[in-house]
MMTF fields as JSON, N, C-alpha, C and O atoms, coordinates in Angstrom:
{
  "mmtfVersion": "1.0.0",
  "mmtfProducer": "UNKNOWN",
  "numBonds": 527,
  "numAtoms": 528,
  "numGroups": 132,
  "numChains": 1,
  "numModels": 1,
  "chainsPerModel": [1],
  "groupsPerChain": [132],
  "chainIdList": ["A"],
  "bondAtomList": [4, 2, 8, 6, 12, 10, 16, 14, 20, 18, 24, 22, 28, 26, 32, 30, 36, 34, 40, 38, 44, 42, 48, 46, 52, 50, 56, 54, 60, 58, 64, 62, 68, 66, 72, 70, 76, 74, 80, 78, 84, 82, 88, 86, 92, 90, 96, 94, 100, 98, 104, 102, 108, 106, 112, 110, 116, 114, 120, 118, 124, 122, 128, 126, 132, 130, 136, 134, 140, 138, 144, 142, 148, 146, 152, 150, 156, 154, 160, 158, 164, 162, 168, 166, 172, 170, 176, 174, 180, 178, 184, 182, 188, 186, 192, 190, 196, 194, 200, 198, 204, 202, 208, 206, 212, 210, 216, 214, 220, 218, 224, 222, 228, 226, 232, 230, 236, 234, 240, 238, 244, 242, 248, 246, 252, 250, 256, 254, 260, 258, 264, 262, 268, 266, 272, 270, 276, 274, 280, 278, 284, 282, 288, 286, 292, 290, 296, 294, 300, 298, 304, 302, 308, 306, 312, 310, 316, 314, 320, 318, 324, 322, 328, 326, 332, 330, 336, 334, 340, 338, 344, 342, 348, 346, 352, 350, 356, 354, 360, 358, 364, 362, 368, 366, 372, 370, 376, 374, 380, 378, 384, 382, 388, 386, 392, 390, 396, 394, 400, 398, 404, 402, 408, 406, 412, 410, 416, 414, 420, 418, 424, 422, 428, 426, 432, 430, 436, 434, 440, 438, 444, 442, 448, 446, 452, 450, 456, 454, 460, 458, 464, 462, 468, 466, 472, 470, 476, 474, 480, 478, 484, 482, 488, 486, 492, 490, 496, 494, 500, 498, 504, 502, 508, 506, 512, 510, 516, 514, 520, 518, 524, 522],
  "bondOrderList": [1, 1, 1, 1, 1, 1, 1, 1, 1, 1, 1, 1, 1, 1, 1, 1, 1, 1, 1, 1, 1, 1, 1, 1, 1, 1, 1, 1, 1, 1, 1, 1, 1, 1, 1, 1, 1, 1, 1, 1, 1, 1, 1, 1, 1, 1, 1, 1, 1, 1, 1, 1, 1, 1, 1, 1, 1, 1, 1, 1, 1, 1, 1, 1, 1, 1, 1, 1, 1, 1, 1, 1, 1, 1, 1, 1, 1, 1, 1, 1, 1, 1, 1, 1, 1, 1, 1, 1, 1, 1, 1, 1, 1, 1, 1, 1, 1, 1, 1, 1, 1, 1, 1, 1, 1, 1, 1, 1, 1, 1, 1, 1, 1, 1, 1, 1, 1, 1, 1, 1, 1, 1, 1, 1, 1, 1, 1, 1, 1, 1, 1],
  "groupList": [{"groupName": "MET", "atomNameList": ["N", "CA", "C", "O"], "elementList": ["N", "C", "C", "O"], "formalChargeList": [0, 0, 0, 0], "bondAtomList": [1, 0, 2, 1, 3, 2], "bondOrderList": [1, 1, 2], "singleLetterCode": "M", "chemCompType": "L-PEPTIDE LINKING"}, {"groupName": "ASP", "atomNameList": ["N", "CA", "C", "O"], "elementList": ["N", "C", "C", "O"], "formalChargeList": [0, 0, 0, 0], "bondAtomList": [1, 0, 2, 1, 3, 2], "bondOrderList": [1, 1, 2], "singleLetterCode": "D", "chemCompType": "L-PEPTIDE LINKING"}, {"groupName": "VAL", "atomNameList": ["N", "CA", "C", "O"], "elementList": ["N", "C", "C", "O"], "formalChargeList": [0, 0, 0, 0], "bondAtomList": [1, 0, 2, 1, 3, 2], "bondOrderList": [1, 1, 2], "singleLetterCode": "V", "chemCompType": "L-PEPTIDE LINKING"}, {"groupName": "HIS", "atomNameList": ["N", "CA", "C", "O"], "elementList": ["N", "C", "C", "O"], "formalChargeList": [0, 0, 0, 0], "bondAtomList": [1, 0, 2, 1, 3, 2], "bondOrderList": [1, 1, 2], "singleLetterCode": "H", "chemCompType": "L-PEPTIDE LINKING"}, {"groupName": "GLU", "atomNameList": ["N", "CA", "C", "O"], "elementList": ["N", "C", "C", "O"], "formalChargeList": [0, 0, 0, 0], "bondAtomList": [1, 0, 2, 1, 3, 2], "bondOrderList": [1, 1, 2], "singleLetterCode": "E", "chemCompType": "L-PEPTIDE LINKING"}, {"groupName": "ILE", "atomNameList": ["N", "CA", "C", "O"], "elementList": ["N", "C", "C", "O"], "formalChargeList": [0, 0, 0, 0], "bondAtomList": [1, 0, 2, 1, 3, 2], "bondOrderList": [1, 1, 2], "singleLetterCode": "I", "chemCompType": "L-PEPTIDE LINKING"}, {"groupName": "LYS", "atomNameList": ["N", "CA", "C", "O"], "elementList": ["N", "C", "C", "O"], "formalChargeList": [0, 0, 0, 0], "bondAtomList": [1, 0, 2, 1, 3, 2], "bondOrderList": [1, 1, 2], "singleLetterCode": "K", "chemCompType": "L-PEPTIDE LINKING"}, {"groupName": "GLY", "atomNameList": ["N", "CA", "C", "O"], "elementList": ["N", "C", "C", "O"], "formalChargeList": [0, 0, 0, 0], "bondAtomList": [1, 0, 2, 1, 3, 2], "bondOrderList": [1, 1, 2], "singleLetterCode": "G", "chemCompType": "PEPTIDE LINKING"}, {"groupName": "PRO", "atomNameList": ["N", "CA", "C", "O"], "elementList": ["N", "C", "C", "O"], "formalChargeList": [0, 0, 0, 0], "bondAtomList": [1, 0, 2, 1, 3, 2], "bondOrderList": [1, 1, 2], "singleLetterCode": "P", "chemCompType": "L-PEPTIDE LINKING"}, {"groupName": "TRP", "atomNameList": ["N", "CA", "C", "O"], "elementList": ["N", "C", "C", "O"], "formalChargeList": [0, 0, 0, 0], "bondAtomList": [1, 0, 2, 1, 3, 2], "bondOrderList": [1, 1, 2], "singleLetterCode": "W", "chemCompType": "L-PEPTIDE LINKING"}, {"groupName": "THR", "atomNameList": ["N", "CA", "C", "O"], "elementList": ["N", "C", "C", "O"], "formalChargeList": [0, 0, 0, 0], "bondAtomList": [1, 0, 2, 1, 3, 2], "bondOrderList": [1, 1, 2], "singleLetterCode": "T", "chemCompType": "L-PEPTIDE LINKING"}, {"groupName": "SER", "atomNameList": ["N", "CA", "C", "O"], "elementList": ["N", "C", "C", "O"], "formalChargeList": [0, 0, 0, 0], "bondAtomList": [1, 0, 2, 1, 3, 2], "bondOrderList": [1, 1, 2], "singleLetterCode": "S", "chemCompType": "L-PEPTIDE LINKING"}, {"groupName": "LEU", "atomNameList": ["N", "CA", "C", "O"], "elementList": ["N", "C", "C", "O"], "formalChargeList": [0, 0, 0, 0], "bondAtomList": [1, 0, 2, 1, 3, 2], "bondOrderList": [1, 1, 2], "singleLetterCode": "L", "chemCompType": "L-PEPTIDE LINKING"}, {"groupName": "GLN", "atomNameList": ["N", "CA", "C", "O"], "elementList": ["N", "C", "C", "O"], "formalChargeList": [0, 0, 0, 0], "bondAtomList": [1, 0, 2, 1, 3, 2], "bondOrderList": [1, 1, 2], "singleLetterCode": "Q", "chemCompType": "L-PEPTIDE LINKING"}, {"groupName": "ALA", "atomNameList": ["N", "CA", "C", "O"], "elementList": ["N", "C", "C", "O"], "formalChargeList": [0, 0, 0, 0], "bondAtomList": [1, 0, 2, 1, 3, 2], "bondOrderList": [1, 1, 2], "singleLetterCode": "A", "chemCompType": "L-PEPTIDE LINKING"}, {"groupName": "CYS", "atomNameList": ["N", "CA", "C", "O"], "elementList": ["N", "C", "C", "O"], "formalChargeList": [0, 0, 0, 0], "bondAtomList": [1, 0, 2, 1, 3, 2], "bondOrderList": [1, 1, 2], "singleLetterCode": "C", "chemCompType": "L-PEPTIDE LINKING"}, {"groupName": "ARG", "atomNameList": ["N", "CA", "C", "O"], "elementList": ["N", "C", "C", "O"], "formalChargeList": [0, 0, 0, 0], "bondAtomList": [1, 0, 2, 1, 3, 2], "bondOrderList": [1, 1, 2], "singleLetterCode": "R", "chemCompType": "L-PEPTIDE LINKING"}, {"groupName": "TYR", "atomNameList": ["N", "CA", "C", "O"], "elementList": ["N", "C", "C", "O"], "formalChargeList": [0, 0, 0, 0], "bondAtomList": [1, 0, 2, 1, 3, 2], "bondOrderList": [1, 1, 2], "singleLetterCode": "Y", "chemCompType": "L-PEPTIDE LINKING"}, {"groupName": "ASN", "atomNameList": ["N", "CA", "C", "O"], "elementList": ["N", "C", "C", "O"], "formalChargeList": [0, 0, 0, 0], "bondAtomList": [1, 0, 2, 1, 3, 2], "bondOrderList": [1, 1, 2], "singleLetterCode": "N", "chemCompType": "L-PEPTIDE LINKING"}, {"groupName": "PHE", "atomNameList": ["N", "CA", "C", "O"], "elementList": ["N", "C", "C", "O"], "formalChargeList": [0, 0, 0, 0], "bondAtomList": [1, 0, 2, 1, 3, 2], "bondOrderList": [1, 1, 2], "singleLetterCode": "F", "chemCompType": "L-PEPTIDE LINKING"}],
  "groupTypeList": [0, 1, 2, 3, 4, 5, 4, 6, 1, 4, 1, 1, 7, 8, 8, 8, 7, 9, 4, 8, 5, 10, 8, 11, 12, 8, 12, 8, 8, 13, 8, 13, 12, 11, 8, 14, 1, 0, 14, 13, 0, 2, 15, 7, 10, 15, 16, 16, 12, 12, 6, 17, 12, 6, 7, 14, 16, 17, 2, 13, 15, 11, 9, 15, 11, 10, 2, 18, 19, 2, 12, 4, 14, 3, 4, 2, 7, 13, 2, 6, 15, 7, 11, 15, 14, 2, 12, 12, 0, 17, 8, 17, 7, 14, 11, 11, 2, 16, 15, 11, 11, 15, 10, 11, 2, 10, 4, 5, 7, 2, 3, 18, 16, 16, 8, 8, 9, 11, 2, 13, 13, 7, 13, 14, 14, 8, 8, 10, 18, 19, 2, 13],
  "groupIdList": [1, 2, 3, 4, 5, 6, 7, 8, 9, 10, 11, 12, 13, 14, 15, 16, 17, 18, 19, 20, 21, 22, 23, 24, 25, 26, 27, 28, 29, 30, 31, 32, 33, 34, 35, 36, 37, 38, 39, 40, 41, 42, 43, 44, 45, 46, 47, 48, 49, 50, 51, 52, 53, 54, 55, 56, 57, 58, 59, 60, 61, 62, 63, 64, 65, 66, 67, 68, 69, 70, 71, 72, 73, 74, 75, 76, 77, 78, 79, 80, 81, 82, 83, 84, 85, 86, 87, 88, 89, 90, 91, 92, 93, 94, 95, 96, 97, 98, 99, 100, 101, 102, 103, 104, 105, 106, 107, 108, 109, 110, 111, 112, 113, 114, 115, 116, 117, 118, 119, 120, 121, 122, 123, 124, 125, 126, 127, 128, 129, 130, 131, 132],
  "secStructList": [7, 7, 2, 2, 2, 2, 2, 2, 2, 2, 6, 1, 7, 1, 7, 6, 6, 7, 7, 7, 7, 7, 7, 7, 7, 7, 7, 7, 7, 7, 7, 7, 7, 7, 4, 4, 4, 3, 3, 3, 3, 3, 7, 6, 6, 6, 7, 7, 3, 3, 3, 3, 3, 6, 6, 7, 1, 3, 3, 3, 7, 6, 6, 6, 7, 7, 3, 3, 3, 7, 7, 7, 4, 4, 4, 3, 3, 3, 3, 3, 7, 6, 6, 6, 7, 7, 3, 3, 3, 3, 3, 6, 6, 7, 1, 3, 3, 3, 7, 6, 6, 6, 7, 7, 3, 3, 3, 7, 7, 4, 4, 4, 7, 7, 7, 7, 2, 2, 2, 2, 6, 6, 7, 7, 7, 7, 7, 1, 1, 7, 7, 7],
  "xCoordList": [40.274, 39.229, 38.057, 37.666, 37.534, 36.454, 35.125, 35.008, 34.123, 32.798, 32.17, 31.496, 32.381, 31.833, 32.442, 31.764, 33.739, 34.361, 33.751, 33.613, 33.389, 32.78, 31.413, 31.088, 30.626, 29.295, 29.43, 28.61, 30.439, 30.625, 30.973, 30.504, 31.815, 32.207, 30.989, 30.873, 30.103, 28.947, 27.869, 27.013, 27.877, 26.851, 27.398, 27.23, 28.057, 28.621, 27.596, 27.944, 26.363, 25.348, 24.872, 25.227, 24.079, 23.502, 24.573, 25.587, 24.346, 25.312, 25.357, 24.447, 26.402, 26.496, 25.334, 24.935, 24.793, 23.701, 22.334, 21.321, 22.287, 21.016, 20.375, 21.035, 19.037, 18.326, 17.078, 16.454, 16.707, 15.503, 14.276, 14.263, 13.269, 11.981, 11.252, 11.044, 10.877, 10.132, 8.671, 8.163, 8.0, 6.599, 5.781, 5.987, 4.861, 4.049, 3.075, 2.722, 2.657, 1.686, 0.326, -0.023, -0.443, -1.765, -2.674, -2.58, -3.547, -4.51, -5.516, -5.892, -5.983, -7.027, -8.313, -8.564, -9.108, -10.372, -11.293, -11.429, -11.917, -12.863, -14.23, -14.61, -14.968, -16.293, -17.226, -17.163, -18.068, -19.03, -20.183, -20.753, -20.519, -21.612, -22.908, -22.929, -23.957, -25.245, -25.96, -25.615, -26.949, -27.711, -28.335, -28.582, -28.602, -29.23, -28.269, -28.698, -26.955, -25.964, -25.758, -25.027, -26.398, -26.169, -27.395, -28.517, -27.159, -28.236, -27.9, -26.79, -28.838, -28.639, -29.13, -30.031, -28.508, -28.933, -28.548, -27.755, -29.101, -28.745, -27.785, -28.018, -26.694, -25.734, -26.426, -27.152, -26.189, -26.822, -26.281, -26.9, -25.153, -24.585, -24.837, -25.415, -24.394, -24.494, -25.689, -25.927, -26.467, -27.683, -27.465, -28.409, -26.252, -25.985, -26.36, -26.283, -26.765, -27.151, -25.874, -24.958, -25.85, -24.705, -25.122, -26.234, -24.258, -24.482, -23.455, -22.277, -23.886, -22.979, -23.392, -24.513, -22.496, -22.806, -23.785, -23.614, -24.805, -25.752, -25.024, -24.069, -25.482, -24.859, -23.853, -23.435, -23.455, -22.505, -23.199, -24.382, -22.466, -23.044, -22.715, -23.455, -21.612, -21.189, -20.835, -20.28, -21.174, -20.82, -20.201, -20.807, -19.0, -18.374, -18.71, -18.541, -19.184, -19.543, -18.247, -17.339, -18.168, -16.978, -16.94, -15.892, -18.046, -18.082, -17.657, -16.785, -18.258, -17.972, -17.228, -16.88, -16.978, -16.236, -16.982, -16.387, -18.233, -19.016, -19.198, -19.447, -19.069, -19.322, -20.748, -21.105, -21.578, -22.999, -23.299, -22.77, -24.135, -24.584, -25.738, -26.688, -25.668, -26.664, -27.736, -27.408, -28.987, -30.087, -30.826, -31.123, -31.114, -31.884, -33.353, -33.763, -34.152, -35.56, -36.314, -37.172, -36.02, -36.755, -36.266, -36.822, -35.24, -34.712, -35.181, -34.763, -36.048, -36.443, -37.936, -38.736, -38.3, -39.696, -39.969, -39.044, -41.245, -41.642, -42.678, -43.516, -42.578, -43.517, -43.64, -42.673, -44.794, -44.939, -44.492, -44.766, -43.813, -43.371, -44.619, -45.598, -44.544, -45.687, -45.881, -46.913, -44.919, -45.031, -45.378, -46.32, -44.599, -44.773, -45.308, -45.519, -45.523, -46.088, -45.179, -45.657, -43.903, -42.943, -42.781, -42.692, -42.741, -42.548, -41.071, -40.151, -40.877, -39.536, -39.273, -40.192, -38.041, -37.626, -36.668, -35.875, -36.742, -35.916, -35.577, -36.298, -34.487, -34.149, -35.076, -35.352, -35.571, -36.448, -35.801, -34.599, -36.59, -36.067, -35.873, -35.714, -35.88, -35.7, -36.946, -38.057, -36.785, -37.931, -38.434, -39.569, -37.606, -38.002, -37.132, -36.094, -37.567, -36.833, -36.911, -37.965, -35.779, -35.774, -36.006, -35.356, -36.908, -37.219, -36.075, -35.553, -35.698, -34.631, -35.09, -34.258, -36.405, -36.928, -37.146, -36.689, -37.86, -38.21, -37.512, -37.705, -36.7, -35.938, -36.783, -36.253, -38.066, -38.94, -38.69, -38.379, -38.833, -38.652, -40.027, -40.898, -40.204, -41.471, -41.235, -40.343, -42.031, -41.97, -42.588, -43.592, -41.983, -42.48, -43.277, -42.732, -44.591, -45.457, -46.361, -46.301, -47.199, -48.114, -49.09, -49.499, -49.474, -50.456, -49.925, -50.723, -48.611, -48.082, -47.057, -46.338, -46.99, -46.052, -46.642, -47.821, -45.809, -46.213, -45.521, -44.506, -46.054, -45.373, -44.006, -43.799, -43.104, -41.818, -41.978, -42.957, -41.007, -41.026, -41.097, -41.762, -40.439, -40.453, -41.848, -42.234, -42.619, -43.994, -44.874, -45.722, -44.678, -45.466, -45.169, -46.041, -43.964, -43.596, -43.978, -43.737, -44.57, -45.019, -43.947, -44.146, -42.821, -41.773, -41.951, -42.201, -41.827, -41.926, -40.646, -39.551, -40.78, -39.628, -39.007, -39.74, -37.671, -37.088, -37.421, -37.648, -37.449, -37.771, -36.738, -35.551, -37.203, -36.277, -35.528, -34.453, -36.069, -35.351, -35.409, -36.393, -34.345, -34.263, -34.243, -33.481, -35.073, -35.098, -34.652, -35.233, -33.645, -33.14, -33.21, -32.825],
  "yCoordList": [-5.667, -5.097, -6.057, -6.667, -6.184, -7.106, -6.453, -5.228, -7.266, -6.771, -6.029, -5.016, -6.514, -5.872, -4.477, -3.575, -4.301, -2.993, -1.977, -0.799, -2.438, -1.557, -1.087, 0.096, -1.992, -1.636, -0.63, 0.282, -0.765, 0.168, 1.555, 2.56, 1.612, 2.904, 3.634, 4.853, 2.897, 3.506, 3.919, 4.735, 3.409, 3.687, 4.62, 4.356, 5.719, 6.673, 7.675, 8.544, 7.604, 8.553, 9.399, 9.139, 10.394, 11.233, 12.154, 12.435, 12.617, 13.506, 14.848, 15.173, 15.633, 16.951, 17.851, 17.872, 18.587, 19.502, 18.871, 19.565, 17.564, 16.879, 17.156, 17.126, 17.433, 17.645, 16.776, 16.602, 16.23, 15.409, 16.293, 17.473, 15.694, 16.384, 16.427, 15.405, 17.649, 17.768, 17.433, 17.752, 16.804, 16.505, 17.791, 18.777, 17.757, 18.95, 19.16, 18.228, 20.387, 20.737, 20.149, 20.087, 19.72, 19.178, 20.275, 21.441, 19.876, 20.815, 21.23, 20.42, 22.481, 22.904, 22.12, 21.729, 21.898, 21.15, 21.922, 23.141, 21.195, 21.781, 21.888, 21.011, 22.955, 23.094, 21.99, 21.623, 21.492, 20.471, 21.152, 22.13, 20.622, 21.157, 20.409, 19.18, 21.148, 20.51, 20.339, 21.011, 19.452, 19.273, 20.554, 20.709, 21.487, 22.754, 23.625, 24.548, 23.341, 24.102, 23.581, 24.187, 22.461, 21.792, 21.909, 22.093, 21.799, 21.778, 20.698, 20.166, 20.382, 19.354, 19.859, 20.692, 19.328, 19.583, 18.394, 17.552, 18.317, 17.259, 17.838, 18.931, 17.112, 17.559, 17.636, 16.724, 18.73, 18.945, 18.049, 17.969, 17.377, 16.502, 15.026, 14.32, 14.566, 13.126, 12.746, 11.561, 13.755, 13.569, 12.959, 12.421, 13.025, 12.54, 13.598, 14.796, 13.148, 14.05, 14.638, 13.909, 15.966, 16.661, 17.308, 17.823, 17.287, 17.932, 19.024, 18.809, 20.212, 21.36, 22.289, 22.2, 23.19, 24.175, 25.2, 25.694, 25.533, 26.553, 27.861, 28.195, 28.59, 29.875, 29.778, 30.804, 28.566, 28.401, 28.781, 28.494, 29.424, 29.809, 28.777, 28.634, 28.041, 27.004, 25.742, 25.818, 24.562, 23.295, 22.417, 22.217, 21.896, 21.004, 19.564, 19.134, 18.827, 17.421, 16.611, 16.739, 15.787, 14.953, 13.783, 13.152, 13.466, 12.331, 12.734, 12.09, 13.784, 14.173, 15.495, 15.897, 16.174, 17.451, 18.641, 19.705, 18.496, 19.634, 20.661, 20.301, 21.917, 23.009, 23.43, 23.94, 23.23, 23.509, 24.868, 25.171, 25.669, 26.953, 26.657, 25.974, 27.163, 26.905, 28.02, 29.206, 27.627, 28.548, 28.368, 27.244, 29.456, 29.399, 29.189, 29.392, 28.782, 28.473, 29.647, 29.447, 30.859, 32.019, 32.431, 33.359, 31.771, 32.099, 31.115, 31.206, 30.169, 29.076, 29.129, 29.354, 28.921, 28.821, 27.397, 26.616, 27.067, 25.733, 25.856, 26.757, 24.914, 24.856, 23.399, 22.647, 22.982, 21.622, 21.591, 22.522, 20.534, 20.376, 20.343, 19.652, 21.1, 21.186, 19.887, 19.714, 18.985, 17.759, 16.527, 15.788, 16.337, 15.147, 15.416, 14.48, 16.694, 17.119, 16.875, 16.904, 16.638, 16.52, 17.901, 18.89, 17.982, 19.244, 19.689, 18.966, 20.857, 21.392, 22.591, 23.345, 22.763, 23.909, 24.726, 24.174, 26.047, 26.922, 28.178, 28.532, 28.848, 30.11, 31.196, 31.314, 32.015, 33.11, 33.99, 34.253, 34.437, 35.282, 34.505, 35.107, 33.166, 32.357, 32.472, 32.495, 32.543, 32.637, 31.273, 31.149, 30.235, 28.865, 27.902, 28.274, 26.647, 25.602, 24.317, 23.98, 23.589, 22.318, 21.149, 21.072, 20.262, 19.14, 18.124, 17.781, 17.65, 16.68, 15.294, 14.422, 15.059, 13.746, 13.581, 12.609, 14.556, 14.396, 15.394, 15.352, 16.299, 17.322, 18.369, 19.153, 18.392, 19.399, 20.74, 20.768, 21.844, 23.179, 23.784, 23.869, 24.198, 24.815, 26.285, 26.672, 27.102, 28.55, 28.87, 28.279, 29.793, 30.179, 31.456, 32.517, 31.329, 32.479, 32.581, 31.737, 33.597, 33.814, 32.644, 32.328, 31.996, 30.931, 29.662, 28.873, 29.441, 28.204, 28.456, 27.537, 29.621, 29.952, 29.567, 29.798, 28.985, 28.612, 29.528, 30.136, 29.645, 30.48, 29.838, 28.642, 30.646, 30.11, 28.986, 28.94, 28.074, 26.953, 27.452, 26.828, 28.533, 29.05, 29.488, 29.33, 30.031, 30.445, 29.216, 29.2, 28.174, 26.96, 26.264, 25.593, 26.422, 25.803, 26.688, 26.326, 27.843, 28.722, 29.701, 30.377, 29.783, 30.732, 31.96, 31.85, 33.094, 34.329, 34.537, 34.35, 34.923, 35.235, 36.536, 37.451, 36.644, 37.898, 39.042, 38.818, 40.262, 41.388, 41.554, 41.3, 41.985, 42.131, 43.457, 43.576, 44.445, 45.727, 46.173, 45.945, 46.808, 47.238, 48.773, 49.408, 49.352, 50.789, 51.103, 50.595, 51.921, 52.244, 53.727, 54.193],
  "zCoordList": [42.928, 43.74, 43.838, 42.843, 44.948, 45.257, 44.896, 44.917, 44.566, 44.201, 45.398, 45.208, 46.595, 47.785, 48.01, 48.502, 47.645, 47.78, 46.803, 47.134, 45.602, 44.61, 45.109, 45.005, 45.641, 46.163, 47.303, 47.403, 48.166, 49.259, 48.736, 49.27, 47.668, 47.101, 46.499, 46.624, 45.861, 45.211, 46.232, 45.893, 47.42, 48.408, 49.495, 50.685, 49.077, 50.004, 50.485, 51.286, 50.047, 50.468, 49.298, 48.148, 49.59, 48.545, 47.934, 48.572, 46.709, 46.061, 46.771, 47.533, 46.532, 47.181, 46.781, 45.617, 47.733, 47.468, 47.565, 47.473, 47.748, 47.84, 49.201, 50.24, 49.16, 50.409, 50.405, 49.359, 51.548, 51.577, 51.357, 51.705, 50.781, 50.54, 51.896, 52.55, 52.286, 53.532, 53.247, 52.172, 54.185, 53.92, 53.742, 54.45, 52.792, 52.511, 53.656, 54.378, 53.801, 54.827, 54.476, 53.298, 55.455, 55.148, 54.586, 54.972, 53.674, 53.085, 54.105, 54.953, 54.065, 55.003, 54.713, 53.573, 55.737, 55.508, 54.568, 54.671, 53.656, 52.691, 53.365, 54.14, 53.073, 53.679, 53.132, 51.959, 54.002, 53.614, 52.871, 53.355, 51.689, 50.911, 51.214, 51.282, 51.391, 51.631, 50.3, 49.329, 50.235, 48.987, 48.509, 47.313, 49.417, 49.029, 48.239, 47.547, 48.334, 47.592, 46.174, 45.39, 45.841, 44.571, 43.661, 44.132, 42.354, 41.363, 40.33, 40.327, 39.474, 38.45, 37.093, 36.997, 36.069, 34.69, 33.832, 34.254, 32.636, 31.698, 30.676, 30.159, 30.371, 29.375, 28.016, 27.62, 27.317, 26.044, 24.926, 23.865, 25.13, 24.134, 24.406, 23.579, 25.579, 25.874, 26.722, 26.955, 27.203, 27.949, 29.327, 29.906, 29.872, 31.211, 32.247, 31.976, 33.433, 34.484, 35.127, 35.508, 35.232, 35.815, 37.127, 37.236, 38.106, 39.384, 39.521, 39.233, 39.964, 40.06, 41.166, 41.667, 41.562, 42.571, 42.048, 40.934, 42.814, 42.403, 42.162, 42.864, 41.171, 40.841, 39.709, 39.173, 39.331, 38.237, 36.927, 36.743, 36.023, 34.708, 33.667, 32.695, 33.836, 32.884, 33.682, 34.778, 33.095, 33.72, 32.625, 31.572, 32.874, 31.925, 32.271, 33.412, 31.285, 31.476, 31.618, 30.797, 32.651, 32.869, 31.921, 31.776, 31.265, 30.367, 28.948, 28.364, 28.389, 26.989, 26.863, 25.753, 27.966, 28.027, 27.432, 27.26, 27.121, 26.609, 27.735, 28.885, 27.388, 28.322, 28.129, 27.067, 29.135, 29.082, 29.739, 30.809, 29.105, 29.676, 30.613, 30.229, 31.843, 32.864, 32.785, 32.806, 32.697, 32.747, 34.079, 34.483, 34.74, 35.958, 35.624, 34.482, 36.612, 36.33, 35.733, 34.872, 36.163, 35.627, 34.247, 33.66, 33.71, 32.379, 31.325, 30.171, 31.699, 30.813, 30.54, 31.448, 29.293, 28.88, 28.434, 28.212, 28.306, 27.861, 26.732, 26.714, 25.802, 24.7, 24.271, 24.393, 23.775, 23.274, 21.818, 21.06, 21.433, 20.045, 19.126, 19.405, 18.047, 17.13, 16.341, 15.692, 16.385, 15.62, 16.513, 16.228, 17.585, 18.392, 19.817, 20.587, 20.157, 21.451, 22.647, 23.781, 22.442, 23.559, 24.162, 23.434, 25.495, 26.146, 25.984, 26.368, 25.424, 25.183, 26.086, 26.408, 26.486, 27.263, 26.417, 25.655, 26.552, 25.742, 26.545, 27.478, 26.186, 26.889, 26.413, 25.219, 27.378, 27.006, 25.967, 26.019, 25.035, 23.937, 22.665, 21.604, 22.728, 21.505, 20.646, 21.175, 19.358, 18.454, 18.035, 17.574, 18.186, 17.847, 18.603, 19.151, 18.627, 19.32, 18.514, 17.976, 18.428, 17.691, 18.658, 19.7, 18.324, 19.166, 19.142, 18.082, 20.33, 20.435, 20.057, 19.806, 20.008, 19.666, 18.165, 17.564, 17.557, 16.132, 15.227, 14.011, 15.785, 15.105, 14.388, 13.601, 14.643, 14.048, 14.769, 15.959, 14.023, 14.604, 14.928, 14.062, 16.183, 16.611, 16.841, 17.597, 16.192, 16.394, 17.759, 18.154, 18.452, 19.765, 19.59, 19.283, 19.795, 19.659, 20.86, 21.755, 20.899, 22.033, 22.165, 23.282, 21.077, 21.12, 21.796, 22.301, 21.822, 22.409, 23.531, 23.922, 24.019, 25.091, 26.448, 26.716, 27.284, 28.645, 29.622, 29.283, 30.849, 31.85, 32.213, 32.008, 32.744, 33.158, 34.161, 34.905, 34.178, 35.094, 36.552, 37.378, 36.864, 38.237, 38.621, 39.78, 37.696, 37.992, 38.189, 39.081, 37.358, 37.48, 38.833, 39.385, 39.35, 40.636, 41.806, 42.958, 41.531, 42.602, 43.089, 44.098, 42.388, 42.716, 41.852, 40.652, 42.439, 41.65, 40.87, 41.4, 39.611, 38.799, 39.302, 39.677, 39.32, 39.789, 38.838, 37.649, 39.358, 38.476, 37.388, 37.592, 36.222, 35.075, 35.126, 34.537, 35.81, 35.943, 37.384, 38.088, 37.804, 39.165, 39.207, 38.478, 40.05, 40.201, 41.626, 42.586, 41.765, 43.09, 43.337, 44.41]
}
């Protein structure tokens, strides 16, 4: 048997039951997002800037994989560190906050509480209770 005859025998076509893969359907077009649909925050672990869709409650950092809890502007308070005077942000209801610069713990009391960031920016904080 000749080498060319062997190659011809092996190239008889696809095996029984084989079907070609049909091309997949094109994906529907994705809606274009405007900058107004996006928000930003800093990752609590690696300190990288994260961009996410507004309304998200959690954002996973693509760099370090940390899942960050998103606080809206009306849910955040500000206080100056009692040791180094760095401006700190904390979720409302916290009794103290640890400074990311000097690691000192500052108690949050009436004497050092600031208005919410949304109030400082001229936005009214949403009502805390709804009566219908």
